[in-house]
Tab-separated table of C-alpha atoms in Angstrom:
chain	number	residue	atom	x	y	z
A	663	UNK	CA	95.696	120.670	17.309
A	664	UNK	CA	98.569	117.887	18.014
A	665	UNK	CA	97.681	115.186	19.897
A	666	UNK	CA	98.257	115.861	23.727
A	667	UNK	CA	101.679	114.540	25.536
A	668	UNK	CA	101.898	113.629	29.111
A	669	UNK	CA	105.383	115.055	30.906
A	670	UNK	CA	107.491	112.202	29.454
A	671	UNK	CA	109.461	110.399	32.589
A	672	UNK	CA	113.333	111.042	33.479
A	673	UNK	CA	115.957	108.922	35.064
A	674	UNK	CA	117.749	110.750	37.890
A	675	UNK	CA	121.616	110.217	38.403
A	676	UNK	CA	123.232	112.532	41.830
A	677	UNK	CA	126.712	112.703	42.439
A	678	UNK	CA	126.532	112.117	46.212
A	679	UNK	CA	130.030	114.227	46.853
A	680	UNK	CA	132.731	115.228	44.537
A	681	UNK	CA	135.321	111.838	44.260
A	682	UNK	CA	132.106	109.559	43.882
A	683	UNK	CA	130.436	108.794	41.094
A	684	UNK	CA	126.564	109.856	39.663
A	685	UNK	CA	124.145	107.116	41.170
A	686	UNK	CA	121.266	106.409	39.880
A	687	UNK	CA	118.402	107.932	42.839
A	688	UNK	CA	115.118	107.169	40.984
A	689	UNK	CA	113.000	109.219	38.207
A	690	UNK	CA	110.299	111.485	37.788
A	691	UNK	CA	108.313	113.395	35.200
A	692	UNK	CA	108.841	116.747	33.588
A	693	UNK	CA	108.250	118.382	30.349
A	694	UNK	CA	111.562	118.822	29.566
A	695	UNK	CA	115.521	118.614	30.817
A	696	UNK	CA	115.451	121.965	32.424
A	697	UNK	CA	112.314	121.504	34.369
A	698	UNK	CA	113.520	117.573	35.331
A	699	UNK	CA	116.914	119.555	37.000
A	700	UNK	CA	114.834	121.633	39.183
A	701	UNK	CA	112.236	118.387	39.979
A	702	UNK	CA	115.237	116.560	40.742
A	703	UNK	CA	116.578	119.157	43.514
A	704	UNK	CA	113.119	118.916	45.254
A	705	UNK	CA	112.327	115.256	45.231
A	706	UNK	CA	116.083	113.783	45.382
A	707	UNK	CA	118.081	116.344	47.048
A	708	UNK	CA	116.540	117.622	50.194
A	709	UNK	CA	119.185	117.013	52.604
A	710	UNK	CA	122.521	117.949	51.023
A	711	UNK	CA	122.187	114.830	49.157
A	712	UNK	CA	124.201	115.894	45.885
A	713	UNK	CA	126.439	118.535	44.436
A	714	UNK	CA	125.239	117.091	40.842
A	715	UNK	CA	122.416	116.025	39.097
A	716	UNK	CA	122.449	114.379	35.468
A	717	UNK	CA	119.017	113.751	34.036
A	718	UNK	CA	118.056	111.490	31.092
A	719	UNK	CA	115.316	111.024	29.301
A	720	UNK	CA	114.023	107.308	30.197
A	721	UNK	CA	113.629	106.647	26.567
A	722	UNK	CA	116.785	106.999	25.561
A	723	UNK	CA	118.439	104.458	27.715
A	724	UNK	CA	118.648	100.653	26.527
A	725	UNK	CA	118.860	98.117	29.027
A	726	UNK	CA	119.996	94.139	28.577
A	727	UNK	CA	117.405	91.797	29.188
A	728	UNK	CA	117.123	89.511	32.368
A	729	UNK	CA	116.346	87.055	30.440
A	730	UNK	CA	119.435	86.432	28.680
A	731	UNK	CA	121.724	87.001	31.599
A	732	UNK	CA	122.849	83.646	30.441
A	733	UNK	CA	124.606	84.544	27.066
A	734	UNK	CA	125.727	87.778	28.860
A	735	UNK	CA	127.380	87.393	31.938
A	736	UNK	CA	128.191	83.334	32.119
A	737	UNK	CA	131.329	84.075	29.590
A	738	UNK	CA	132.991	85.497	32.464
A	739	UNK	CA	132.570	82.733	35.077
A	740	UNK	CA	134.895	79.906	33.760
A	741	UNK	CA	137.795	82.437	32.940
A	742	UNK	CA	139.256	82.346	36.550
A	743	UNK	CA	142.647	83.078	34.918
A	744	UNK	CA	141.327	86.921	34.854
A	745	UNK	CA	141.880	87.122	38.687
A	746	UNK	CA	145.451	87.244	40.317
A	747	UNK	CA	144.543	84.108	42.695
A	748	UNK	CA	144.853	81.825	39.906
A	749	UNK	CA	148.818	82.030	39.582
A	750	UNK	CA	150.879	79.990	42.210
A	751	UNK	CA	153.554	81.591	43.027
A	752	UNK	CA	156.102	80.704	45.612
A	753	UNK	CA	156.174	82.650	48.795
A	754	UNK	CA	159.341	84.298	49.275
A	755	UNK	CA	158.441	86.433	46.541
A	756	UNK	CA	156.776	89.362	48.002
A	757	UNK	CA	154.886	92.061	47.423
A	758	UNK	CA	152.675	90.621	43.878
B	1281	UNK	CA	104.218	79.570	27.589
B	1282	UNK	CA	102.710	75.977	28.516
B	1283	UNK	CA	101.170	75.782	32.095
B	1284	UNK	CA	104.153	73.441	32.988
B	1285	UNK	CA	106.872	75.884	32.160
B	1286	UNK	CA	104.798	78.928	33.980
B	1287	UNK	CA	104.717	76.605	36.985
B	1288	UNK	CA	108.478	75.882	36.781
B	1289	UNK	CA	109.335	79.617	36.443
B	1290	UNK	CA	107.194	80.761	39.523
B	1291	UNK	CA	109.332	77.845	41.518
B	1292	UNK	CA	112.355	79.258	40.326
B	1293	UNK	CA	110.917	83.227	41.353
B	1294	UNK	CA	109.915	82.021	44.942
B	1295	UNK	CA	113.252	80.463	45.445
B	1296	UNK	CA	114.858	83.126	44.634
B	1297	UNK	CA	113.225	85.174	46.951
B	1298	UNK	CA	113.233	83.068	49.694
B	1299	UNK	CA	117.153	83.462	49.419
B	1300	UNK	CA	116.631	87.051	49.442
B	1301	UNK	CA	117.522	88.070	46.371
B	1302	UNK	CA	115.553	91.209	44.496
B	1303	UNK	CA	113.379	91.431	42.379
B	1304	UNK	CA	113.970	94.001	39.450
B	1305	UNK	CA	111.409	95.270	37.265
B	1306	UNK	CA	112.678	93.568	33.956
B	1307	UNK	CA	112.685	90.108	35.924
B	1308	UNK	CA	110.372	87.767	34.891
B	1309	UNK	CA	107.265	87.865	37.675
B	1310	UNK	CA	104.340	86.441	38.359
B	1311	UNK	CA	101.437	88.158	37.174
B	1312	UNK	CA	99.957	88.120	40.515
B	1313	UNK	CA	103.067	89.258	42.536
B	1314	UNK	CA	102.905	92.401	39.870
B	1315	UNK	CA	99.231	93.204	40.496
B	1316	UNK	CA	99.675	92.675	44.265
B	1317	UNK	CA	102.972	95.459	44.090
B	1318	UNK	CA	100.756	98.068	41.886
B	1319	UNK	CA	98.066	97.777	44.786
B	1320	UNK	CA	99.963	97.998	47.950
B	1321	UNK	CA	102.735	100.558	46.130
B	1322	UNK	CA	99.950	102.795	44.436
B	1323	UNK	CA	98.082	102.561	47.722
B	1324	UNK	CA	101.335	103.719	49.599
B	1325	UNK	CA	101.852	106.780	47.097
B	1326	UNK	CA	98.464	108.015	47.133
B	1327	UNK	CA	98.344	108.054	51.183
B	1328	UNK	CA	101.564	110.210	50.808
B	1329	UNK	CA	99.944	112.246	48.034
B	1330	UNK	CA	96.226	112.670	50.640
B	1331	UNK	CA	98.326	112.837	53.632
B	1332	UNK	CA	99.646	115.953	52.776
B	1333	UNK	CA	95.815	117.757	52.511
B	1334	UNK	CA	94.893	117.006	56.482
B	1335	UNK	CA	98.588	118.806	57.545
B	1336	UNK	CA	98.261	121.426	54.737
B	1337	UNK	CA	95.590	122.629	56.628
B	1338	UNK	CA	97.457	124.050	59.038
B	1339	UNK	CA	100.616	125.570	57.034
B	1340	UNK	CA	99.141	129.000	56.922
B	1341	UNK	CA	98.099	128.805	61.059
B	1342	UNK	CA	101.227	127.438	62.266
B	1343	UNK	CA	101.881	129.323	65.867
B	1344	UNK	CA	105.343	130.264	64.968
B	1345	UNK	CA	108.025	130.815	62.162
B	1346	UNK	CA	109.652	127.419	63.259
B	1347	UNK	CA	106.754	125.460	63.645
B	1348	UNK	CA	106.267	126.363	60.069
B	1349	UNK	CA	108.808	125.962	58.238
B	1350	UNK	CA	109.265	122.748	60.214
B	1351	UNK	CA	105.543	121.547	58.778
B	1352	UNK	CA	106.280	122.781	55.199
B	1353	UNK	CA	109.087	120.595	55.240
B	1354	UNK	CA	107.468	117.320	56.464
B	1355	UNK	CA	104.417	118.459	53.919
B	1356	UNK	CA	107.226	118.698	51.048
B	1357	UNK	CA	108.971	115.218	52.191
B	1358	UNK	CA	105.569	113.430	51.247
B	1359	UNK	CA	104.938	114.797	48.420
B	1360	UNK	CA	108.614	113.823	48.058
B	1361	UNK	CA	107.486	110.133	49.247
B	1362	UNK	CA	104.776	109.743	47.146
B	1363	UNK	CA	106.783	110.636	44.071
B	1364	UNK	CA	109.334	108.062	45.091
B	1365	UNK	CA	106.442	105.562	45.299
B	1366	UNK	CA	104.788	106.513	42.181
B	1367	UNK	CA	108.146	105.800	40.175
B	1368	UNK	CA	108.602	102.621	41.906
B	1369	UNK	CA	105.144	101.590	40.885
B	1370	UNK	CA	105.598	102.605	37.388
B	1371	UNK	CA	108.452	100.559	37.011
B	1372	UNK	CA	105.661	97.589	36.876
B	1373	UNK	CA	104.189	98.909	34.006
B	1374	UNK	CA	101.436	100.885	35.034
B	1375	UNK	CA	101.408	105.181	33.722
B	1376	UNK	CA	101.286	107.609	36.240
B	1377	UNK	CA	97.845	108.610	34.558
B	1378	UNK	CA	96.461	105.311	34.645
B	1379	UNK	CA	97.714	105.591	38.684
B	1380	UNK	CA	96.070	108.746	39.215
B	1381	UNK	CA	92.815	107.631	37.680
B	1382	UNK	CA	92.899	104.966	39.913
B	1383	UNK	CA	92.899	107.433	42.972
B	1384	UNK	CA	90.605	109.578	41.264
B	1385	UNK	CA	87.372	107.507	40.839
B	1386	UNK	CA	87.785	105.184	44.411
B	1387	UNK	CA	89.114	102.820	42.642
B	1388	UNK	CA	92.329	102.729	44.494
B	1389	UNK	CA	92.977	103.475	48.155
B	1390	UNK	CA	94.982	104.943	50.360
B	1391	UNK	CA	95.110	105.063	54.258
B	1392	UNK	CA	91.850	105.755	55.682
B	1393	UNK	CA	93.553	107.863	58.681
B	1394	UNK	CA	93.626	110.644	56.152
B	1395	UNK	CA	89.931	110.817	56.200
B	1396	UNK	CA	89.763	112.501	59.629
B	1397	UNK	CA	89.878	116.205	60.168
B	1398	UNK	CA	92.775	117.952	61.859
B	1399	UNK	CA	90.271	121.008	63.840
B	1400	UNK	CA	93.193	122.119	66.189
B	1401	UNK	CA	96.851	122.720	65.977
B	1402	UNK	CA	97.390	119.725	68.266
B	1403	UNK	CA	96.217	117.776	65.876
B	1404	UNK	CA	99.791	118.665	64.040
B	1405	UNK	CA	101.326	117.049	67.346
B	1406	UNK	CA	99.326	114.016	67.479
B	1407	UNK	CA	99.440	112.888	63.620
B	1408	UNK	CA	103.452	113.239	63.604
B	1409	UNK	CA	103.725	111.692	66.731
B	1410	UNK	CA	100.782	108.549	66.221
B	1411	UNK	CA	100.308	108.503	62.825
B	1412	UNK	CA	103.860	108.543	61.676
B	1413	UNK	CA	105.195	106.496	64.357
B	1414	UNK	CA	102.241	104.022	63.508
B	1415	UNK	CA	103.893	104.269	60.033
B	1416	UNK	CA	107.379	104.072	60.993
B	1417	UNK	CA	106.274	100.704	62.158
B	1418	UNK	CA	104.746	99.667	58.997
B	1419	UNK	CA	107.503	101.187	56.727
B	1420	UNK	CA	110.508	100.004	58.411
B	1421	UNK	CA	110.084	95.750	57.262
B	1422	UNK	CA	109.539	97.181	54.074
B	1423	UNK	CA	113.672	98.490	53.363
B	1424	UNK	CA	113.804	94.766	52.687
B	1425	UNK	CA	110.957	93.834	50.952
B	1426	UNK	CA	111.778	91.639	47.626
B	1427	UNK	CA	111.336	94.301	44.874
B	1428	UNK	CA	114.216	96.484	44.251
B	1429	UNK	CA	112.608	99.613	43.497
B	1430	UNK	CA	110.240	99.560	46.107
B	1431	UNK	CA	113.005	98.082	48.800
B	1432	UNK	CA	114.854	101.692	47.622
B	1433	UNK	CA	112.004	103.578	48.271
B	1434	UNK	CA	111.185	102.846	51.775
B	1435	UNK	CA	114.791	103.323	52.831
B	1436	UNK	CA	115.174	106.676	51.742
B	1437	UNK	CA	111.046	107.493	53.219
B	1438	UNK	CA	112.567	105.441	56.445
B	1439	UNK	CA	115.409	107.908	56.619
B	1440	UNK	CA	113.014	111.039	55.945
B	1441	UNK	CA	110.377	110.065	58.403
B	1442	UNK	CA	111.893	110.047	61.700
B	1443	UNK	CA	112.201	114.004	61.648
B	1444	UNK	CA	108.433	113.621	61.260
B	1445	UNK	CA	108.138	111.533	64.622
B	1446	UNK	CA	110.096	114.064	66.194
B	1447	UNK	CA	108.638	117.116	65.425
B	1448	UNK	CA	105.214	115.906	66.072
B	1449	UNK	CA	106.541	114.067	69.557
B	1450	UNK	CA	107.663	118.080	70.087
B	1451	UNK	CA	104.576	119.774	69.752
B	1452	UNK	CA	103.306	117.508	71.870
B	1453	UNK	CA	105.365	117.982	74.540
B	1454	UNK	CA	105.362	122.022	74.065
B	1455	UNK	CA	101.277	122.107	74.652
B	1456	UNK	CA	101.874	119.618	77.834
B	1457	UNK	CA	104.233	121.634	79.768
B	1458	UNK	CA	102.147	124.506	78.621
B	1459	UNK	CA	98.699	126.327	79.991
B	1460	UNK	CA	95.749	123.688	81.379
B	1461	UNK	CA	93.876	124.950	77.828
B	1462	UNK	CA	97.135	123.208	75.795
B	1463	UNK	CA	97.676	120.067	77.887
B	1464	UNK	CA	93.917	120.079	77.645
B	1465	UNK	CA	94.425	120.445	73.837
B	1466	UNK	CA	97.004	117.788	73.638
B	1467	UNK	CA	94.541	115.653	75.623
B	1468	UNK	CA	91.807	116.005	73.166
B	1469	UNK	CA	94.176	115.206	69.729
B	1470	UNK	CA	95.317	112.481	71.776
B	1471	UNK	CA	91.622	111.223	72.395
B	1472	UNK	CA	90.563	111.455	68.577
B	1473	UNK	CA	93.566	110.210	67.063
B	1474	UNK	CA	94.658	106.966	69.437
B	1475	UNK	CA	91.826	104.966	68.350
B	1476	UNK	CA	92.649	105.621	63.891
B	1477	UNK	CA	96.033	105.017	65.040
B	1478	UNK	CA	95.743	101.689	65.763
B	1479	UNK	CA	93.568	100.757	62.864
B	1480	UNK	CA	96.260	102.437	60.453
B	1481	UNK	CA	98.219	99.040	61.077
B	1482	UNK	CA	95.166	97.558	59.537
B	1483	UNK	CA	92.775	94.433	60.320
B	1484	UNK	CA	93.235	91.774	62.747
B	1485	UNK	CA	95.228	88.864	61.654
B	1486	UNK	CA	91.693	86.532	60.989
B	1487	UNK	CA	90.498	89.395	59.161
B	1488	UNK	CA	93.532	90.403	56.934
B	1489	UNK	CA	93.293	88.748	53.729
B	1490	UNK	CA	96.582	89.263	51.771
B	1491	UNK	CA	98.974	88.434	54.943
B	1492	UNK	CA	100.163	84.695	54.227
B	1493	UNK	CA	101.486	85.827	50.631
B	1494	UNK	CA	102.723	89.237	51.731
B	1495	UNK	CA	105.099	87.391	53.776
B	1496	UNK	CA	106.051	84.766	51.736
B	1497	UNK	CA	106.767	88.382	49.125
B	1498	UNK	CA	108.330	89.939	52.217
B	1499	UNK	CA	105.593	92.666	51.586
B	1500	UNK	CA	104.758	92.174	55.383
B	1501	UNK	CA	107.580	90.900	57.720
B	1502	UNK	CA	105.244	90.481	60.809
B	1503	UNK	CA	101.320	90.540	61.306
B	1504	UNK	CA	98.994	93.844	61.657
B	1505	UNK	CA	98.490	92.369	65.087
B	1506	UNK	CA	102.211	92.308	65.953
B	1507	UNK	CA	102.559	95.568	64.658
B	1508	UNK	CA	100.052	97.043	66.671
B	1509	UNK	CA	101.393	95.522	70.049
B	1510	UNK	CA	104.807	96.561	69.287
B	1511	UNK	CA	103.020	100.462	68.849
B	1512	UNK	CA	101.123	100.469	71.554
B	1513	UNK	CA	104.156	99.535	73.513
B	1514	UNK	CA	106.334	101.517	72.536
B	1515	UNK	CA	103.535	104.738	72.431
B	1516	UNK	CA	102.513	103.924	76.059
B	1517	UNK	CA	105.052	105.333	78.351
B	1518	UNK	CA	105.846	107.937	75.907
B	1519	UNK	CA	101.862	109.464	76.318
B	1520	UNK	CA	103.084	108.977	80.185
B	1521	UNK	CA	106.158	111.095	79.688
B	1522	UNK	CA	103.574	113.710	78.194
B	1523	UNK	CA	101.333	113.267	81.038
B	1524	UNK	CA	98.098	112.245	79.620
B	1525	UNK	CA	95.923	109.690	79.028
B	1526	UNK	CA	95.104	106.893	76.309
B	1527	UNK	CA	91.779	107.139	76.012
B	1528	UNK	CA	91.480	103.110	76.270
B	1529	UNK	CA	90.169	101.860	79.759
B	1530	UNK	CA	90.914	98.619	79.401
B	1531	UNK	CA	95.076	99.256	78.646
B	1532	UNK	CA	96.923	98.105	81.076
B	1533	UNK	CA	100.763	96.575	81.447
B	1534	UNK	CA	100.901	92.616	81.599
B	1535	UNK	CA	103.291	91.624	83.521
B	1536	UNK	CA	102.840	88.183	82.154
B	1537	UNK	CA	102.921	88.827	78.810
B	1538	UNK	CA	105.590	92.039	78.952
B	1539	UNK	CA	102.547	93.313	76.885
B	1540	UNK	CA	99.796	96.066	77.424
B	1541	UNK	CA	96.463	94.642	77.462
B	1542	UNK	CA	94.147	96.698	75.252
B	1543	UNK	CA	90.383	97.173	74.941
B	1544	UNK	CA	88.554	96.416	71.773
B	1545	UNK	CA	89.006	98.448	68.599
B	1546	UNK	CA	85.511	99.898	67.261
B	1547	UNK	CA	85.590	97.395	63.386
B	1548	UNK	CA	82.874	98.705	62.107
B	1549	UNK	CA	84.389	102.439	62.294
B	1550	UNK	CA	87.197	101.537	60.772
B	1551	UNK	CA	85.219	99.736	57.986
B	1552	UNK	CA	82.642	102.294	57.634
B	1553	UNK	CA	85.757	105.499	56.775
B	1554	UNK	CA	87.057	102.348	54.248
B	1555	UNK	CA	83.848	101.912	52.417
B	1556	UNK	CA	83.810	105.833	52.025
B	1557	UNK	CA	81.758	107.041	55.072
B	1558	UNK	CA	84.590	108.689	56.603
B	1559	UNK	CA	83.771	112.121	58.366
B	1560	UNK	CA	86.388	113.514	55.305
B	1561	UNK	CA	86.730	111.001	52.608
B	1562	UNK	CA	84.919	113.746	50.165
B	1563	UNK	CA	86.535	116.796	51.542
B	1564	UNK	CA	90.092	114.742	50.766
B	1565	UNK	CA	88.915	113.465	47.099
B	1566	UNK	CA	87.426	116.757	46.437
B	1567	UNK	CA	90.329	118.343	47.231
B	1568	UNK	CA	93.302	116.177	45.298
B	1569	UNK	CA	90.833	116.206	42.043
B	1570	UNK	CA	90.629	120.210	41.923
B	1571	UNK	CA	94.034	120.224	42.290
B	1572	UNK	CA	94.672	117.810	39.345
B	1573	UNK	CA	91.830	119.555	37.508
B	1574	UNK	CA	92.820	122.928	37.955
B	1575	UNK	CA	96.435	122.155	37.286
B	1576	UNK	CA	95.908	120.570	34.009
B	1577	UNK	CA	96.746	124.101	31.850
B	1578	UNK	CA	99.954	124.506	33.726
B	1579	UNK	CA	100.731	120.870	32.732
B	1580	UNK	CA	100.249	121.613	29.390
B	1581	UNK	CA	101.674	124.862	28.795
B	1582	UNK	CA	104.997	123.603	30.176
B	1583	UNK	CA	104.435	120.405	27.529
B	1584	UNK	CA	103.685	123.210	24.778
B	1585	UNK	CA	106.402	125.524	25.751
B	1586	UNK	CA	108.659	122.339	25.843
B	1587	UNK	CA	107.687	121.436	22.231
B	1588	UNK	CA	107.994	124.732	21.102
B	1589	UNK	CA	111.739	125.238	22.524
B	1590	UNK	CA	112.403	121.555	21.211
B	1591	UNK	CA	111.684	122.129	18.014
B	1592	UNK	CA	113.365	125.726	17.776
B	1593	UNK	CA	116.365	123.449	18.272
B	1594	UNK	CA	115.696	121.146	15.507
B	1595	UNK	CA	115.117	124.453	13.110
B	1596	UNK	CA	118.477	125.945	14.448
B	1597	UNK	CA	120.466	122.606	13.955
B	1598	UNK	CA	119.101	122.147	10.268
């Protein structure tokens, strides 16, 4: 006798209309990917509110920590060279 | 963690939601402000989840194709609602097991308005219309509460439960432009379920226990009392529109105020179906723990048969 599993939990991703990209809508449980598809119609999709579903197994997605938001993101905050407002340019020339 | 740094790290949190940022569930919190989510989030699931039982009731009896399919569909969208809650909750790091066994033993609550019994079809009318538009009120502060995942939620249960209101509001008006025995049925629903209503938006303010850190949280935006008035005047002219009566003698329209005046609610009811003496609270309890009982080899026949296809896979591939 194995030891008994609870329906493991699934992340949810709808495509709300062709020319937009999956979203994340939420999760759910479900023994496996076929039966988390079908879940996902019901509880996310009522109303004509996607044309496609993507499931994933919570599990298998890693996530950055909050807490080091620091080391992660702050790199990008003194490099205000990345962003077009940062070059003077004179304005006759148009269209840059 | 020293006390000092703890005490630093909840100024930082409150600040941060006083600016109205979200909360996310990886965010540092404070233990309390996740123990006080589980409760009111679990709480908000499991009404969805015992809501549906009182409405079930009448799926099979509906009086017409459209009045059923209409009902099915509002019964679906809360089992839909409570699912959407239930995930949000998890995301605290509580199981959906450990949730359910909360419901399951009394430990946990959910809203005692569920705990009354729905004898006619009017009944149908007079939940959608009261007890949806009671939570309509409740629900609508919360699309901006501070935690993400619960903020998320309650918009998409927001969008869902107007249809609700309306259908309800319908039935309504259907049995009051009907025969004297339907207005008189739309009367009585009216008469039982005004009273539950207004308790739904829970205690008075002196009473209410949890309000001065649900709004610092932005759990609670205004005060059960405020909520209440703003119901009762908005729910006024529309039982006037229907053409009967709120069974409240003392209700009246004050000029003064721009507020109806309304008669003492009964405490002690409202306590006694909270404490468990509710003419249903067994029926309901009874009910959801057959269901989770009787369900169980479904639930794990799907697990085995998902094993069993799993590891076909894992044969195949080697």
């Amino acid at each position: 006798m194995t030891e008994k599993r609870n329906w493991p939990l699934w992340e949810i991703f709808v495509r709300s209309k062709n020319g937009l990209e999956h979203r994340h809508f939420g999760s759910l449980h479900a023994a496996d990917a076929e039966m988390a598809l079908e879940n996902a119609r019901d509880v996310y999709t009522r109303r004509n509110e996607g044309v496609s579903i993507w499931v994933v197994e919570s599990k298998h997605i890693t996530a950055s920590n909050p807490e080091q938001n620091g080391e992660m993101f702050e790199p990008a905050q003194d490099k205000v060279y990345r962003h077009p407002t940062f070059y003077d340019l004179p304005d006759e020339v148009k269209h840059m | 963690m020293s006390e000092k740094n703890i005490k630093n790290l909840e100024e930082i949190f409150e600040a941060r939601i006083a600016r109205d940022e979200k909360i996310e569930p990886k965010d540092w919190m404070p233990e309390k402000y996740r123990q006080t989510h589980i409760r009111q989030i679990s709480q908000h699931a499991h009404s969805e989840i015992i809501g549906m039982l009182p409405e079930g009731n009448w799926i099979t009896r509906a009086p017409s194709l459209r009045r059923k399919a209409a009902l099915l569909a509002k019964v679906q969208d809360e089992a839909g609602h409570g699912l959407y809650l239930y995930s949000a909750c998890e995301t605290l790091g509580i199981s959906r097991d450990e949730l359910y066994e909360q419901l399951h033993s009394g430990k946990a609550k959910y809203s005692s308005i569920f705990n009354y019994p729905t004898i006619t079809w009017a009944d149908m009318g007079a939940i959608g219309w009261l007890v949806d538009g009671a939570a309509i009120i409740n629900q609508v502060p919360l699309c901006n509460t501070s935690f993400g995942p619960y903020a998320r939620a309650m918009v998409r249960v927001c969008k869902e439960e107007s249809f609700h209101q309306r259908q309800g509001f319908e039935i309504m008006l259907t049995l009051c432009r009907g025969s004297e025995e339907q207005k008189a049925m739309a009367q009585d629903a009216l008469n039982r379920w005004w009273w539950p209503s207004l308790m739904m938006l829970g205690p008075t303010d002196a009473e209410s226990v949890h309000t001065e850190q649900s709004m610092k949280w932005k759990l609670k935006r205004k005060s059960n009392d405020e909520l209440r008035q703003q119901f009762i005047d908005q729910t006024v002219p529309q039982a006037d529109l229907l053409g009967i009566t709120v069974p409240d003698p003392d209700l009246k329209w004050n000029e003064e105020t721009g507020h109806y005046d309304f008669g003492e609610i009964d405490w002690d009811e409202f306590w006694q179906v909270v404490k468990g003496h509710g003419p249903c609270n067994k029926e309901r309890m009874n009910a959801r723990v057959n269901a989770w009982n009787n369900g169980e080899w479904v639930r794990d026949a799907a697990m085995a048969y998902a094993e069993k296809n799993a590891n076909k896979k894992v044969a195949k591939a080697s």
